[in-house]
Amino acid sequence: MAQTLAEIKEMAWWELVKRLNETPDEYNIGHDSISLKGDYYQLQERIALRNIGIINPDSIEEYIATDGYFALQKALLMKPEEVVKVVKDSGLRGRGGAGFSAGRKWESAAKQQVEQKYVICNADEGDPGAYMDRSILEGDPHSVLEGMAICGYAIGANKGYIYVRAEYPKAVSSLINAIDQAQKLGVLGDNILDSGFDFHIELRLGAGAFVCGESTALMESIEGKRGMPRNKEFRTTERGLWGKPTVINNVETLANVAPIINKGADWFSAIGTPLSAGTKVFALVGKVNHPGLVEVPMGMSIYDIVYKIGGGIPDGKKAKAVQTGGPSGGCIPSKMWDTKVDFESLEEVGSIMGSGGMVVMDEKDCMVDIAKFFLEFSVDESCGKCTPCRIGNKRLLELLEKFTEGEADYTDINKLKNLSNVICTTSLCGLGQSSPNPVLSTLNYFYDEYKEHAEDKHCRSGVCKQLLRYEVNERCVGCTRCLQHCPVDCITGAIRERHYIDSEKCIRCGECFNNCPVDAITVY
Amino acid sequence: MFLFDQEENREKIEEFIAFMDKNREMDGALLPVLQEAQNKFGYIPEEIVELISSHMQILTSTIYGVATFYSQFSFVPRGKYSISVCMGTACYVKGATDILEEFSKVLGIGLGETTPDRKFSIVETRCVGLCSDAPVVMINNQVYTHFKRADVDHILSILG
Ligand SMILES: Cc1cc2nc3c(=O)[nH]c(=O)nc-3n(C[C@H](O)[C@H](O)[C@H](O)COP(=O)(O)O)c2cc1C
Ligand code: FES
């Protein structure tokens, strides 16, 4: 390396400040730190997203300007077991779903007396509705590379893979560019920063299978096979990719590593709650005024996130629930929004942290329909290896369809519950073990809605089309428009007289409603 | 039915063979090879499966086994315009179903189908990572955010 990191930083810092000063309204520029300006960012604490929207992701110099690769340099002067200890003491837990201690995972892999080991970055981001990993990969790719290299040094691996969703072409090109720059600068590749440590990173693209986000399925996929989860005979830290000890961590987890090494375990563990240290990035989306990525200390309440940061619910509608954890998570009703977001609290109320999707729903969302939506997802994405997941979820979906189509009766509610429990307890991998969660949590908190669907054949949100009723009201002028459009001839009435809909024959297609010139069709 | 014209695709096939040669030593090369085929030809023709098999020494049954597992690979050509309506959670609660229905109605095809003139296909997508701008529609690589049902006719008329 011709220049030291400190020399590059000195130059790059001033360049960066000069560039940002062109739009001073957007940034708070201190003498050694930069943050984004505005109410939206005030309550946030950005660690994993520290550089997003600030540095130019295509420039390694700008990454170095904000202390990039200094953590790697520092780690390389420590003993590997010291690095593991810092990460362990920081309390950093996996941000990809299960929340397993990153330090303990590293420790277990470091202990293996095997020549070849691997680091994998899980960038498969499968939860539909979450996009923090994409944002980090596109906006700050070096933070992930640095985290991986530190992990490699700590556990004794010299090869890493990043498994990225094929749906993220921009993230892929940003990573390719970043890897290339890092190798040229000597912070990746052979003999990193003259330490004698080698670390190489290769990209692999996903091919559109949600289950490949599961760690063992992901490894199968990198090996070029069908991405089906393995039986859990061994920990992946003992036998992972190609049977070698492997640490697999999520993008956001890895993006937290460099600041932890730089600022120390105590700094990190002081943020958040005692059991859930640090911050978490949430994708706050759905029916909320200011959707976007928010990074907050663990333990902030859902209410604060939705109202103080997200600006509340649009169009004067009433809030109903937030869904966290995607297809493996649950719905938390608005009356429980004082719930804190950390691993334990979310689990206590029947949801999970998952990857941090937070979808806000209002009174126009039907909770039975939402449960059905997630179950359709799980049925589609089940790999088919184990029976409870392959067939159980399908049967569960059929049961839910009975509710949304008005075919269910009271006994079906119990059937939903029983089948869900069987699937949870007997499935092979996390997909099946958690796929009934959206059903169980909505059953728990929105029991009335299920009951209405089953007994009154009514959907209070007006989402389940088969349960809607159409009626001609007194505004009817007898123009016969609806009558002509009705595909099943269930509307009768003479010209200039009020018409009538035979609801027995009606197929609820909505044509009459769409074609009425005077709003004379009531739907309820 | 459709035919894979080897003559017309000769140049692409040669490039594809070069790609396989370059990556022959790579561990777990099958997936990247299949992805290259999908990108190059727009689908994975039978003839290409045979070619991969003989070139990489992998049984065709293995290749089909792997390829059918992943939704990215298709064995029939898609239309000139691939319309994907995002059906991720954020887009779903913001009305993606209505948009999908409208495309379906106007084009007269369902999800996963292609119009007879092979101009349009409706394909499935779940979250393209732009959830804060939901609902999202992608046509080939062009992204449309805050999409409305009423935009369907307009977009289709632009594409002809
Ligand atoms: C069905 C399924 C899908 C998953 N998808 C993802 C994913 O898209 N991204 C991710 O980081 N972890 C995903 N996970 C969790 C991983 O199995 C694994 O726990 C995680 O990558 C470990 O990294 P972490 O400890 O840093 O979170 C998934 C798990 C299951 C069971
Ligand atoms: S849910 Fe549609 S872009 Fe994420």
JSON list of N, CA and C and ligand atoms in Angstrom, two decimals, chain A residues 128-129, chain B residues 86 88-91 127-131 134 136, ligand 2:
[
{"chain": "A", "resi": 128, "resn": "PRO", "atom": "N", "xyz": [-40.65, -10.40, 2.13]},
{"chain": "A", "resi": 128, "resn": "PRO", "atom": "CA", "xyz": [-41.19, -9.40, 1.21]},
{"chain": "A", "resi": 128, "resn": "PRO", "atom": "C", "xyz": [-41.68, -8.21, 2.03]},
{"chain": "A", "resi": 129, "resn": "GLY", "atom": "N", "xyz": [-41.13, -7.07, 1.84]},
{"chain": "A", "resi": 129, "resn": "GLY", "atom": "CA", "xyz": [-41.52, -5.92, 2.65]},
{"chain": "A", "resi": 129, "resn": "GLY", "atom": "C", "xyz": [-40.36, -5.42, 3.47]},
{"chain": "B", "resi": 86, "resn": "CYS", "atom": "N", "xyz": [-45.29, -6.38, -8.25]},
{"chain": "B", "resi": 86, "resn": "CYS", "atom": "CA", "xyz": [-44.74, -6.84, -6.97]},
{"chain": "B", "resi": 86, "resn": "CYS", "atom": "C", "xyz": [-45.88, -7.27, -6.06]},
{"chain": "B", "resi": 88, "resn": "GLY", "atom": "N", "xyz": [-45.19, -8.37, -2.90]},
{"chain": "B", "resi": 88, "resn": "GLY", "atom": "CA", "xyz": [-44.65, -8.39, -1.54]},
{"chain": "B", "resi": 88, "resn": "GLY", "atom": "C", "xyz": [-45.65, -7.75, -0.59]},
{"chain": "B", "resi": 89, "resn": "THR", "atom": "N", "xyz": [-45.37, -7.86, 0.70]},
{"chain": "B", "resi": 89, "resn": "THR", "atom": "CA", "xyz": [-46.36, -7.42, 1.70]},
{"chain": "B", "resi": 89, "resn": "THR", "atom": "C", "xyz": [-46.72, -5.95, 1.58]},
{"chain": "B", "resi": 90, "resn": "ALA", "atom": "N", "xyz": [-45.69, -5.11, 1.42]},
{"chain": "B", "resi": 90, "resn": "ALA", "atom": "CA", "xyz": [-45.95, -3.68, 1.37]},
{"chain": "B", "resi": 90, "resn": "ALA", "atom": "C", "xyz": [-46.82, -3.34, 0.17]},
{"chain": "B", "resi": 91, "resn": "CYS", "atom": "N", "xyz": [-46.49, -3.93, -0.97]},
{"chain": "B", "resi": 91, "resn": "CYS", "atom": "CA", "xyz": [-47.27, -3.67, -2.18]},
{"chain": "B", "resi": 91, "resn": "CYS", "atom": "C", "xyz": [-48.66, -4.28, -2.05]},
{"chain": "B", "resi": 127, "resn": "CYS", "atom": "N", "xyz": [-41.41, -8.57, -3.84]},
{"chain": "B", "resi": 127, "resn": "CYS", "atom": "CA", "xyz": [-40.56, -7.56, -3.27]},
{"chain": "B", "resi": 127, "resn": "CYS", "atom": "C", "xyz": [-39.30, -7.32, -4.08]},
{"chain": "B", "resi": 128, "resn": "VAL", "atom": "N", "xyz": [-39.24, -6.15, -4.67]},
{"chain": "B", "resi": 128, "resn": "VAL", "atom": "CA", "xyz": [-38.04, -5.75, -5.37]},
{"chain": "B", "resi": 128, "resn": "VAL", "atom": "C", "xyz": [-37.22, -4.79, -4.52]},
{"chain": "B", "resi": 129, "resn": "GLY", "atom": "N", "xyz": [-37.62, -4.65, -3.26]},
{"chain": "B", "resi": 129, "resn": "GLY", "atom": "CA", "xyz": [-36.85, -3.84, -2.32]},
{"chain": "B", "resi": 129, "resn": "GLY", "atom": "C", "xyz": [-37.12, -2.34, -2.44]},
{"chain": "B", "resi": 130, "resn": "LEU", "atom": "N", "xyz": [-38.27, -1.98, -2.98]},
{"chain": "B", "resi": 130, "resn": "LEU", "atom": "CA", "xyz": [-38.62, -0.56, -3.05]},
{"chain": "B", "resi": 130, "resn": "LEU", "atom": "C", "xyz": [-39.92, -0.33, -2.28]},
{"chain": "B", "resi": 131, "resn": "CYS", "atom": "N", "xyz": [-40.04, -1.03, -1.16]},
{"chain": "B", "resi": 131, "resn": "CYS", "atom": "CA", "xyz": [-41.31, -1.11, -0.44]},
{"chain": "B", "resi": 131, "resn": "CYS", "atom": "C", "xyz": [-41.85, 0.25, -0.01]},
{"chain": "B", "resi": 134, "resn": "ALA", "atom": "N", "xyz": [-44.29, 1.68, -2.56]},
{"chain": "B", "resi": 134, "resn": "ALA", "atom": "CA", "xyz": [-45.29, 0.72, -3.01]},
{"chain": "B", "resi": 134, "resn": "ALA", "atom": "C", "xyz": [-46.54, 1.44, -3.49]},
{"chain": "B", "resi": 136, "resn": "VAL", "atom": "N", "xyz": [-45.35, -1.34, -6.53]},
{"chain": "B", "resi": 136, "resn": "VAL", "atom": "CA", "xyz": [-44.29, -1.28, -7.53]},
{"chain": "B", "resi": 136, "resn": "VAL", "atom": "C", "xyz": [-44.58, -2.27, -8.67]},
{"chain": "C", "resi": 2, "resn": "FES", "atom": "S1", "xyz": [-43.18, -5.28, -1.15]},
{"chain": "C", "resi": 2, "resn": "FES", "atom": "FE1", "xyz": [-43.18, -4.50, -3.17]},
{"chain": "C", "resi": 2, "resn": "FES", "atom": "S2", "xyz": [-41.21, -3.63, -3.27]},
{"chain": "C", "resi": 2, "resn": "FES", "atom": "FE2", "xyz": [-41.19, -4.56, -1.32]}
]
